[in-house]
Amino acid sequence: MTFDQLGLNEPLLQAIADMGFVTPSEIQEKAIPTLLEEDRDMVALAQTGTGKTAAFGFPLLQKIDASSKTTQGLIIAPTRELCLQITNEMKLYAKHVKGLRVVAVYGGANIQEQAREISKGAQIVVATPGRMQDMMRRGMVNITKLSYCVLDEADEMLNMGFYEDITTILADTPEDKLTWLFSATMPREVARIAKEFMVSPLEITVGSKNEGAKNVSHEFYVVHTRDRYQALKRLADANPAIFSVIFCRTKRDTQKVAELLIEDGYNAAALHGDLSQNQRDLVMKSFRGRQIQMLVATDVAARGIDVDDITHVINYQLPDEIETYTHRSGRTGRAGKTGTSMVIVTKSEMRKIKQLEKILGKKFEQKTIPDGKEITQVQLFHLANKINNTEVNHDIDSYLPAIEEVLEDLSKEELIKKVFSVEFTRFFNYYKKAKDLNQNAVAAFKEESGDTTRYFINVGRKDDFDWMKLKDFLKEKTGLGQDGIYRVDCKDSFSFFNTDTEHKEKVIALFEDFSLDGRRVSVEETQGGGGRDRKRGGGDRRRNDRRGGGDRRSSFKGGGDRGRRRNDDDRRGGGDRRRNSDDRSSEGGRRRNDSDRSSYRGSEGGEGRRRSSSEDRKPTRAERGGPRSPRRSSDSTPNSPFSGKRRRRS
């Protein structure tokens, strides 16, 4: 079917041709003829990005009397961004309709100027609920002769707390108006609006109710709570062409994650409610221009974002509501393209994945966090393809003789090795001693179930060990294999490691009378079993920094869970008290949203507790992960191997 078969008039078909539209989407094909032929209320359910604006926009424009300056149509949208987006699209649709004006009404702009624009004659007003209600109270807009009212993204508006605003607006509109409600999902609040303010509405559904976008695949990665940020970085590194929105639950988490990504060399920015409108506009302009590859956003701030070709949506933290996850994942996989929704979860959140699968009717594939070898390989092939696909700029020709002279002694093989060694060395050096985040997650699960034992061993870095060498040494000594030894934590003069509890007697017995280079090596179970790093018995009771004397601050204020087990990376006794740089961010202890209303929510283990006011400060560099690595340059090792230059955050 084509647009000229839907019953649209010539001015609208001409605008459609100008925009290059050829075939209507499913929601447009179902809604447009119905709205043109029948004067009745309608509820249309379709995913974000399926063309809902055109589905109600074209029928509305065709039914409006452009010769009258009376406001006849009102479109209500949840956010300023969506309000402006709808307004711009409606103006494009109406560019061949003589005399028709569309005016946007939203917060953050001069209300008097908006009122003047309406007074000049605006047949269609596109408004956010709060600003529209404000203008109604001040008598700046007259909607007594309204013929059509459109509620776009109704579920989002209600989820944002606009129920009373919407009901107040609808109560002041004529009873004989037609109401068209467009939504991605159908929660109880949307059904309630339909029941109270609509008359026998026709329901059109594209796909299934509350169904996720069809072109989006869903993946989840199980990590230890403190490894959440490291997992995010590895997912970004494993997808060099990533163009993504990363969702956090709070403004503070959003800002902090964005700052860490920027500091680590990623092209990232934050989008949340504490930014001024000018800052938000600059961020979105940079994101649309792909100067920003990773936009870290809250759910409220991200609503209304309509950016093409988003490759990934990353759920840094799962939302409270099922419907919110649907909207998040709907930011990718638009216009027939494929997209990926990634979820970073802890073991305690696994039940939420099961609930999402059941309600959305989608299978979530569990994947492991990529390791350094995988990431290095992906980055090298990405570079090879980038070089192969680069169009030659012949302005370089005049420089080639001098370049060839410098490289004349190199063979083709040597030249390739040198070119790719630049990229290879960055990633190899960064990840060669990086911890196995997947093993950390397994260890955390075993700790929770009591199936693991943690040991103290009196060797460390001063004995020429790092965590990898120590793990290899312990594997060889105990014969437990690659996965038998985990959570190896190497300090200056001592270390810790874990095994399954069933191997405890064997491990203790092996080290009862063992010497290394003439030095007696002892292994003891730590006090508290798998969770705490404190040696049993008398003698050397090394305490971590959170207890005893010395610096009593948390290893990461604002990021850790004060009621959780002490972090194994806290330094004990004397020596270096800095946190390991591999644990840059600990994401436990998030403040729960007060609007918990769903069985999908509930206890999230360490992530559900409220932090004290003393943790509201911004963490110092030392608390985030030790001294800052050198800035990216040709002869320095970056904080992160992510390819691309540092950009100043908008």
Tab-separated table of C-alpha atoms in Angstrom, residues 220-227 345-348 350 366-369 435-454 471 482-488 497-503 530-531 565 568:
chain	number	residue	atom	x	y	z
A	220	PHE	CA	21.996	-9.466	29.896
A	221	TYR	CA	25.327	-9.631	31.680
A	222	VAL	CA	25.649	-10.790	35.287
A	223	VAL	CA	28.344	-8.967	37.254
A	224	HIS	CA	29.458	-8.360	40.801
A	225	THR	CA	27.939	-5.105	42.097
A	226	ARG	CA	31.279	-3.329	42.265
A	227	ASP	CA	32.138	-4.342	38.659
A	345	VAL	CA	22.519	-7.018	36.416
A	346	THR	CA	23.659	-8.593	39.648
A	347	LYS	CA	22.591	-12.046	40.805
A	348	SER	CA	19.938	-10.539	43.076
A	350	MET	CA	17.989	-12.104	37.973
A	366	GLN	CA	22.718	-14.315	28.861
A	367	LYS	CA	26.209	-13.386	27.704
A	368	THR	CA	29.587	-13.100	29.368
A	369	ILE	CA	31.515	-9.859	29.721
A	435	LYS	CA	40.342	-9.128	36.305
A	436	ASP	CA	37.837	-11.658	35.049
A	437	LEU	CA	34.517	-9.935	35.725
A	438	ASN	CA	32.572	-13.084	34.964
A	439	GLN	CA	34.474	-14.998	37.644
A	440	ASN	CA	33.860	-12.139	40.053
A	441	ALA	CA	30.121	-12.527	39.476
A	442	VAL	CA	30.309	-16.290	40.049
A	443	ALA	CA	32.288	-15.705	43.231
A	444	ALA	CA	29.729	-13.198	44.495
A	445	PHE	CA	26.930	-15.691	43.918
A	446	LYS	CA	28.854	-18.400	45.749
A	447	GLU	CA	29.483	-16.031	48.639
A	448	GLU	CA	25.774	-15.310	48.932
A	449	SER	CA	24.992	-19.010	48.971
A	450	GLY	CA	27.842	-19.822	51.382
A	451	ASP	CA	29.563	-22.174	48.914
A	452	THR	CA	32.938	-20.406	48.906
A	453	THR	CA	35.851	-19.971	51.306
A	454	ARG	CA	38.255	-17.049	51.312
A	471	LYS	CA	46.572	-17.438	40.539
A	482	GLN	CA	41.345	-22.522	35.778
A	483	ASP	CA	38.035	-21.945	37.563
A	484	GLY	CA	38.965	-23.496	40.882
A	485	ILE	CA	40.830	-20.411	42.125
A	486	TYR	CA	39.061	-17.051	41.922
A	487	ARG	CA	38.860	-13.586	43.455
A	488	VAL	CA	42.632	-13.420	43.790
A	497	PHE	CA	41.929	-15.876	47.222
A	498	ASN	CA	38.802	-18.032	47.087
A	499	THR	CA	37.959	-21.645	46.364
A	500	ASP	CA	34.743	-23.602	46.670
A	501	THR	CA	34.184	-24.615	50.290
A	502	GLU	CA	34.410	-28.303	49.400
A	503	HIS	CA	38.152	-27.815	48.740
A	530	GLY	CA	33.932	-15.895	51.971
A	531	GLY	CA	32.913	-12.309	52.533
A	565	ARG	CA	30.487	-6.603	53.082
A	568	ASP	CA	38.167	-6.699	49.269
